[in-house]
GROMACS .gro file of C-alpha atoms in nm:
model
  113
    1UNK     CA    1  -7.378   2.150  -5.379
    2UNK     CA    2  -7.754   2.103  -5.344
    3UNK     CA    3  -7.720   2.148  -4.970
    4UNK     CA    4  -7.523   2.473  -4.990
    5UNK     CA    5  -7.752   2.601  -5.263
    6UNK     CA    6  -8.062   2.536  -5.057
    7UNK     CA    7  -7.919   2.718  -4.757
    8UNK     CA    8  -7.826   3.018  -4.973
    9UNK     CA    9  -8.177   3.025  -5.119
   10UNK     CA   10  -8.319   3.021  -4.765
   11UNK     CA   11  -8.105   3.318  -4.662
   12UNK     CA   12  -8.190   3.508  -4.978
   13UNK     CA   13  -8.032   3.829  -5.100
   14UNK     CA   14  -8.134   4.034  -4.797
   15UNK     CA   15  -7.907   3.916  -4.516
   16UNK     CA   16  -8.004   4.217  -4.303
   17UNK     CA   17  -8.334   4.055  -4.207
   18UNK     CA   18  -8.133   3.801  -4.007
   19UNK     CA   19  -8.076   4.010  -3.695
   20UNK     CA   20  -7.931   3.720  -3.494
   21UNK     CA   21  -7.824   3.359  -3.521
   22UNK     CA   22  -8.146   3.267  -3.339
   23UNK     CA   23  -8.345   3.429  -3.620
   24UNK     CA   24  -8.151   3.225  -3.876
   25UNK     CA   25  -8.216   2.908  -3.675
   26UNK     CA   26  -8.588   2.991  -3.666
   27UNK     CA   27  -8.583   3.052  -4.042
   28UNK     CA   28  -8.424   2.709  -4.097
   29UNK     CA   29  -8.661   2.540  -3.852
   30UNK     CA   30  -8.391   2.430  -3.606
   31UNK     CA   31  -8.477   2.650  -3.310
   32UNK     CA   32  -8.561   2.440  -3.003
   33UNK     CA   33  -8.911   2.442  -2.856
   34UNK     CA   34  -8.966   2.334  -2.494
   35UNK     CA   35  -9.153   2.002  -2.474
   36UNK     CA   36  -9.120   1.920  -2.105
   37UNK     CA   37  -9.348   1.696  -1.905
   38UNK     CA   38  -9.335   1.656  -1.530
   39UNK     CA   39  -8.977   1.636  -1.410
   40UNK     CA   40  -8.843   1.563  -1.759
   41UNK     CA   41  -8.700   1.869  -1.932
   42UNK     CA   42  -8.678   1.824  -2.308
   43UNK     CA   43  -8.681   2.027  -2.626
   44UNK     CA   44  -8.817   1.931  -2.961
   45UNK     CA   45  -8.745   2.063  -3.306
   46UNK     CA   46  -8.943   2.351  -3.446
   47UNK     CA   47  -9.178   2.227  -3.719
   48UNK     CA   48  -9.195   2.572  -3.876
   49UNK     CA   49  -8.937   2.739  -4.094
   50UNK     CA   50  -8.799   2.627  -4.426
   51UNK     CA   51  -8.827   2.247  -4.431
   52UNK     CA   52  -8.583   2.217  -4.721
   53UNK     CA   53  -8.319   2.414  -4.530
   54UNK     CA   54  -8.385   2.189  -4.232
   55UNK     CA   55  -8.332   1.884  -4.453
   56UNK     CA   56  -8.009   2.036  -4.586
   57UNK     CA   57  -7.880   2.082  -4.230
   58UNK     CA   58  -7.977   1.721  -4.158
   59UNK     CA   59  -7.763   1.605  -4.451
   60UNK     CA   60  -7.471   1.810  -4.319
   61UNK     CA   61  -7.513   1.648  -3.976
   62UNK     CA   62  -7.515   1.299  -4.125
   63UNK     CA   63  -7.194   1.369  -4.319
   64UNK     CA   64  -7.026   1.512  -4.012
   65UNK     CA   65  -7.132   1.216  -3.799
   66UNK     CA   66  -6.968   0.988  -4.049
   67UNK     CA   67  -6.646   1.178  -4.120
   68UNK     CA   68  -6.574   1.447  -3.858
   69UNK     CA   69  -6.396   1.319  -3.544
   70UNK     CA   70  -6.512   1.619  -3.336
   71UNK     CA   71  -6.875   1.546  -3.418
   72UNK     CA   72  -6.830   1.177  -3.340
   73UNK     CA   73  -6.675   1.266  -3.004
   74UNK     CA   74  -6.967   1.500  -2.935
   75UNK     CA   75  -7.211   1.219  -3.018
   76UNK     CA   76  -7.035   0.983  -2.775
   77UNK     CA   77  -7.026   1.244  -2.499
   78UNK     CA   78  -7.392   1.338  -2.534
   79UNK     CA   79  -7.497   0.971  -2.554
   80UNK     CA   80  -7.324   0.915  -2.220
   81UNK     CA   81  -7.518   1.216  -2.086
   82UNK     CA   82  -7.838   1.026  -2.165
   83UNK     CA   83  -7.958   1.203  -2.479
   84UNK     CA   84  -8.120   1.009  -2.760
   85UNK     CA   85  -7.985   1.014  -3.115
   86UNK     CA   86  -8.272   1.240  -3.225
   87UNK     CA   87  -8.192   1.491  -2.951
   88UNK     CA   88  -7.824   1.489  -3.041
   89UNK     CA   89  -7.902   1.550  -3.409
   90UNK     CA   90  -8.129   1.840  -3.307
   91UNK     CA   91  -7.842   1.993  -3.108
   92UNK     CA   92  -7.599   1.943  -3.396
   93UNK     CA   93  -7.834   2.108  -3.647
   94UNK     CA   94  -7.861   2.410  -3.419
   95UNK     CA   95  -7.482   2.423  -3.383
   96UNK     CA   96  -7.432   2.404  -3.761
   97UNK     CA   97  -7.691   2.679  -3.814
   98UNK     CA   98  -7.492   2.893  -3.569
   99UNK     CA   99  -7.170   2.826  -3.765
  100UNK     CA  100  -7.337   2.909  -4.097
  101UNK     CA  101  -7.480   3.234  -3.960
  102UNK     CA  102  -7.130   3.344  -3.858
  103UNK     CA  103  -6.997   3.261  -4.205
  104UNK     CA  104  -7.282   3.445  -4.380
  105UNK     CA  105  -7.252   3.757  -4.165
  106UNK     CA  106  -6.872   3.765  -4.183
  107UNK     CA  107  -6.894   3.759  -4.563
  108UNK     CA  108  -7.140   4.050  -4.548
  109UNK     CA  109  -6.899   4.251  -4.333
  110UNK     CA  110  -6.615   4.188  -4.580
  111UNK     CA  111  -6.825   4.316  -4.872
  112UNK     CA  112  -6.923   4.632  -4.683
  113UNK     CA  113  -6.565   4.723  -4.586
   0.00000   0.00000   0.00000
């Protein structure tokens, strides 16, 4: 409940300020930032945004890695692609932020109609 509560606090009462799922990801601090060097193309996590929301997404990722078979399969697949565990967790946090944005905006549309 702490995790869900923190994410709701981050969104706030004004959901209209979130014009896209990328804006929500930036608000939560899970938008990727290019950190490439030479021939290596990498992204790192955004250090800005709401750190507590970022920590809440991290807790969600850890729970999913432990219990969700789809997330475990994703971890295996991306490990075989050569990504590190940190990079995979970064990708998963972004994916979860995308899912949450869809849930938040779909609830807003239901209340308007």
